PDB file of C-alpha atoms in Angstrom:
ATOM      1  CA  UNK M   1     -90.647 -67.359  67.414  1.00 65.00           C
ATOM      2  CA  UNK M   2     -89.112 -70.336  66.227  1.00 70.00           C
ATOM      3  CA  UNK M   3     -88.779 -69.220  62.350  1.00 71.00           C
ATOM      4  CA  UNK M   4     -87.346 -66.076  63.629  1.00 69.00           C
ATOM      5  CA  UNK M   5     -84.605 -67.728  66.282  1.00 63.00           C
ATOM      6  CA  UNK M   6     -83.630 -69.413  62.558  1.00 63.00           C
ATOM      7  CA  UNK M   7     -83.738 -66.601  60.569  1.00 60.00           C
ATOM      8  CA  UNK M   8     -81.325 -64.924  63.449  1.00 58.00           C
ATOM      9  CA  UNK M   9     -79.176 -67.832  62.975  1.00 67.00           C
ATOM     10  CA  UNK M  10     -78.901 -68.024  59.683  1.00 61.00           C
ATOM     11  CA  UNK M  11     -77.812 -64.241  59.487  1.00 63.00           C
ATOM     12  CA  UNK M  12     -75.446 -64.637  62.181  1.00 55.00           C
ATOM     13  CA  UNK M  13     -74.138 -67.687  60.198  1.00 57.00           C
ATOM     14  CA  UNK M  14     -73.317 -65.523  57.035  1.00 56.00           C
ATOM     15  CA  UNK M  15     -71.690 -63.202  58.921  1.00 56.00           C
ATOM     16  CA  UNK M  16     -69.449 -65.278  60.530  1.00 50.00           C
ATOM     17  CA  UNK M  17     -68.961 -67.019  57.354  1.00 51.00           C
ATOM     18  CA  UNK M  18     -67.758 -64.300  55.649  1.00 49.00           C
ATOM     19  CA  UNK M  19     -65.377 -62.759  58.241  1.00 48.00           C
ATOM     20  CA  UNK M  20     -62.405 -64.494  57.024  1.00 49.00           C
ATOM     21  CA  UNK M  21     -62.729 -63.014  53.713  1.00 46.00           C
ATOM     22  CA  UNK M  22     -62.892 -59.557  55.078  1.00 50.00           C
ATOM     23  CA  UNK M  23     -60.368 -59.605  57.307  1.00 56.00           C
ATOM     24  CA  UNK M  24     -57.421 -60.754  54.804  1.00 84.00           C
ATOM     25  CA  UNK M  25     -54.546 -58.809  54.672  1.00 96.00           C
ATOM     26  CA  UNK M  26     -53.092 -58.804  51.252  1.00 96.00           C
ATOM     27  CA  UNK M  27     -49.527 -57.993  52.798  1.00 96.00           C
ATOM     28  CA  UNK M  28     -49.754 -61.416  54.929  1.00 97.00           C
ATOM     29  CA  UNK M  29     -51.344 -63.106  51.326  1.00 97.00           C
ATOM     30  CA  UNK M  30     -48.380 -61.164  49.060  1.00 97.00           C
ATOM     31  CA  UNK M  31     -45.900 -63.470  50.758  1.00 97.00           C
ATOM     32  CA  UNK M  32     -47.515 -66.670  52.043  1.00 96.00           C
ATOM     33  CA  UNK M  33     -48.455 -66.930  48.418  1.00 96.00           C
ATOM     34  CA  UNK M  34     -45.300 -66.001  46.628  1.00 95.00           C
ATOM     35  CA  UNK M  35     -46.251 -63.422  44.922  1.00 96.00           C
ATOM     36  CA  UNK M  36     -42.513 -62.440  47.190  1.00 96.00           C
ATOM     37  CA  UNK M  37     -40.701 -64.425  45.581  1.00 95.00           C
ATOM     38  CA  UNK M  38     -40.470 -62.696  41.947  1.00 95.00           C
ATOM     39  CA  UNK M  39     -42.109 -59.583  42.579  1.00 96.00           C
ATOM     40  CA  UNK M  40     -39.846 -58.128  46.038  1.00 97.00           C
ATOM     41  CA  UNK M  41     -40.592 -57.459  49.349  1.00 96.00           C
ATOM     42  CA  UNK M  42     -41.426 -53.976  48.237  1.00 97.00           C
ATOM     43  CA  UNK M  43     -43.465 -55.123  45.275  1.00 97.00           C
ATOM     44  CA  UNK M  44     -41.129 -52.771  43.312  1.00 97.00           C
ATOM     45  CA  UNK M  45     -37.810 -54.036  43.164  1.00 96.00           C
ATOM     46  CA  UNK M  46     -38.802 -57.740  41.375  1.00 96.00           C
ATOM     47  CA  UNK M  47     -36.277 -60.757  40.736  1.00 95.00           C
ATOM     48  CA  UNK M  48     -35.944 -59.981  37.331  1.00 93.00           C
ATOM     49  CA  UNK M  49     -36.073 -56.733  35.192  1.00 92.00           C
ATOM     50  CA  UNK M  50     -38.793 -58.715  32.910  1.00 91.00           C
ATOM     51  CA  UNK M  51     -40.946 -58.932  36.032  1.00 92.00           C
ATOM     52  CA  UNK M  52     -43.294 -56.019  36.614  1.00 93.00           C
ATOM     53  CA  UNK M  53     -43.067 -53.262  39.541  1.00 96.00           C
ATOM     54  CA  UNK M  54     -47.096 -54.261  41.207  1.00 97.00           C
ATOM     55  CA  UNK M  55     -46.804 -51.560  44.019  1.00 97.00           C
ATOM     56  CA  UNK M  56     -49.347 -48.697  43.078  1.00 97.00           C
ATOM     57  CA  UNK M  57     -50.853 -50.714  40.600  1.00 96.00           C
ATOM     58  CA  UNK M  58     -54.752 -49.843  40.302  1.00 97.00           C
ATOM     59  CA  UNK M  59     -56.668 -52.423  42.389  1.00 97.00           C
ATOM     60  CA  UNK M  60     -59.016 -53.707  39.640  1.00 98.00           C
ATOM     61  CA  UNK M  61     -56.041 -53.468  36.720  1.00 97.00           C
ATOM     62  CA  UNK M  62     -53.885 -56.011  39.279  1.00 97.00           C
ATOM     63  CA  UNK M  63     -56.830 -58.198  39.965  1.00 98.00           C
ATOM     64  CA  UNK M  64     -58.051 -58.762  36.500  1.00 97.00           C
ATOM     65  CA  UNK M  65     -54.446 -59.252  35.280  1.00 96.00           C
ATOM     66  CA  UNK M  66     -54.803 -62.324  38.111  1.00 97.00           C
ATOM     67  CA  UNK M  67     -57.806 -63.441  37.047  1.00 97.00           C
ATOM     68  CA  UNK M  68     -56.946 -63.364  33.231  1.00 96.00           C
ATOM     69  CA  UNK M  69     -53.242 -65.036  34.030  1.00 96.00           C
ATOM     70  CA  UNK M  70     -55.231 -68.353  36.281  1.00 96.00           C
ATOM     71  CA  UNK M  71     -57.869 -68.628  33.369  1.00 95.00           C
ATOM     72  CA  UNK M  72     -55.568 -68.775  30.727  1.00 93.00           C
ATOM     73  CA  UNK M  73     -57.393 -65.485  28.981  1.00 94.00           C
ATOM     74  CA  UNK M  74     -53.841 -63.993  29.225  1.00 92.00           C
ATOM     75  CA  UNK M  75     -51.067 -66.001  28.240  1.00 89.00           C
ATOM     76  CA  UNK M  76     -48.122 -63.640  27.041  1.00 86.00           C
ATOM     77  CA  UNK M  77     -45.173 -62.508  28.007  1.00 79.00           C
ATOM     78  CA  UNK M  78     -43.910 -64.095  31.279  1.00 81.00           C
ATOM     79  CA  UNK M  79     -47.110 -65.502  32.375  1.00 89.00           C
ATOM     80  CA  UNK M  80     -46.238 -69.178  31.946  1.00 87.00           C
ATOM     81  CA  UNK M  81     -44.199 -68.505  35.201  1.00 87.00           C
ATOM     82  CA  UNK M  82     -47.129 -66.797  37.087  1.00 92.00           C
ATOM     83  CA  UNK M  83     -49.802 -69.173  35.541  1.00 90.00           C
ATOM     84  CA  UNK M  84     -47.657 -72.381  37.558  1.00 89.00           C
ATOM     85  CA  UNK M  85     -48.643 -70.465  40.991  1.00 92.00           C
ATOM     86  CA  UNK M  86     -51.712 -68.904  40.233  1.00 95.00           C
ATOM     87  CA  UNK M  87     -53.357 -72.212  41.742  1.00 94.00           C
ATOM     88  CA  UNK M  88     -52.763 -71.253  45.229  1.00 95.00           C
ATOM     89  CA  UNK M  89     -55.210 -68.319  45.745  1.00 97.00           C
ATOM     90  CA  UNK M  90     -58.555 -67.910  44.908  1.00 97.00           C
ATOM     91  CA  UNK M  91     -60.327 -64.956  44.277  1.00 96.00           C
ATOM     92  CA  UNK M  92     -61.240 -63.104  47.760  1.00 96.00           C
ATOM     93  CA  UNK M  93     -56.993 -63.411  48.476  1.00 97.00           C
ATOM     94  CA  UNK M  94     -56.772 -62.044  44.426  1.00 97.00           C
ATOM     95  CA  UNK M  95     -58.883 -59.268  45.442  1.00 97.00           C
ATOM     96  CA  UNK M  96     -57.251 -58.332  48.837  1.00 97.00           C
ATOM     97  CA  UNK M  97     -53.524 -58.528  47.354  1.00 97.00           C
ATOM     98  CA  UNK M  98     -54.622 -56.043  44.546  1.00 97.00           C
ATOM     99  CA  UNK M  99     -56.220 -54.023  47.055  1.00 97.00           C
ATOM    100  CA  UNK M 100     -53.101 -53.775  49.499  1.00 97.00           C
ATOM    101  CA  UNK M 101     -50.809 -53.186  46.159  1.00 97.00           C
ATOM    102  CA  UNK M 102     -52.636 -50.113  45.312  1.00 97.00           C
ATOM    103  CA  UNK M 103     -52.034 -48.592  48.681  1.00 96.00           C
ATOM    104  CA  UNK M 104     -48.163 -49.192  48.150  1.00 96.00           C
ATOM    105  CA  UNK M 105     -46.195 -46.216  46.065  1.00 88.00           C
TER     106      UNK M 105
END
């Protein structure tokens, strides 16, 4: 009973662990983050022309361009600006901002 009560708790641990992840909300994460700042509100009317339009981007296309801009496997155009924020989310908060960007139009 005792190995089970564990197991139980171990489960129930994982779960609980990974609630945070689930329930971000890549609107909240767009701003607290900055992505704001350059990109709009609206994620289509950015600070500059040279700055892309992310709302109804495709969810994995937005994410890997994240991914590839914080590794340093992209490193054109105006990512030098991007790359100097790119520190302050990791990849669950990537994943949920690309996520809510695709449901934008």
């Amino acid at each position: 009973m005792n190995a089970l009560k564990s197991v139980l708790i171990s489960i129930a641990a994982a779960i609980t662990a990974s609630l945070p992840v689930l329930a971000m909300d890549g609107a909240e994460l767009y701003v607290t983050k900055t992505c704001v700042a350059c990109h709009g509100k609206d994620a289509k009317t950015p600070l500059l022309p040279i700055y892309p339009k992310l709302a109804g981007q495709s969810p994995d296309y937005a994410y890997n361009q994240m991914v590839d801009i914080k590794s340093g496997a992209r490193s054109n155009g105006m990512t030098a600006a991007m790359r100097g924020v790119m520190h302050l989310v990791n990849e669950e908060e990537m994943r949920a901002i690309a996520n809510w960007l695709a449901t934008l139009n």
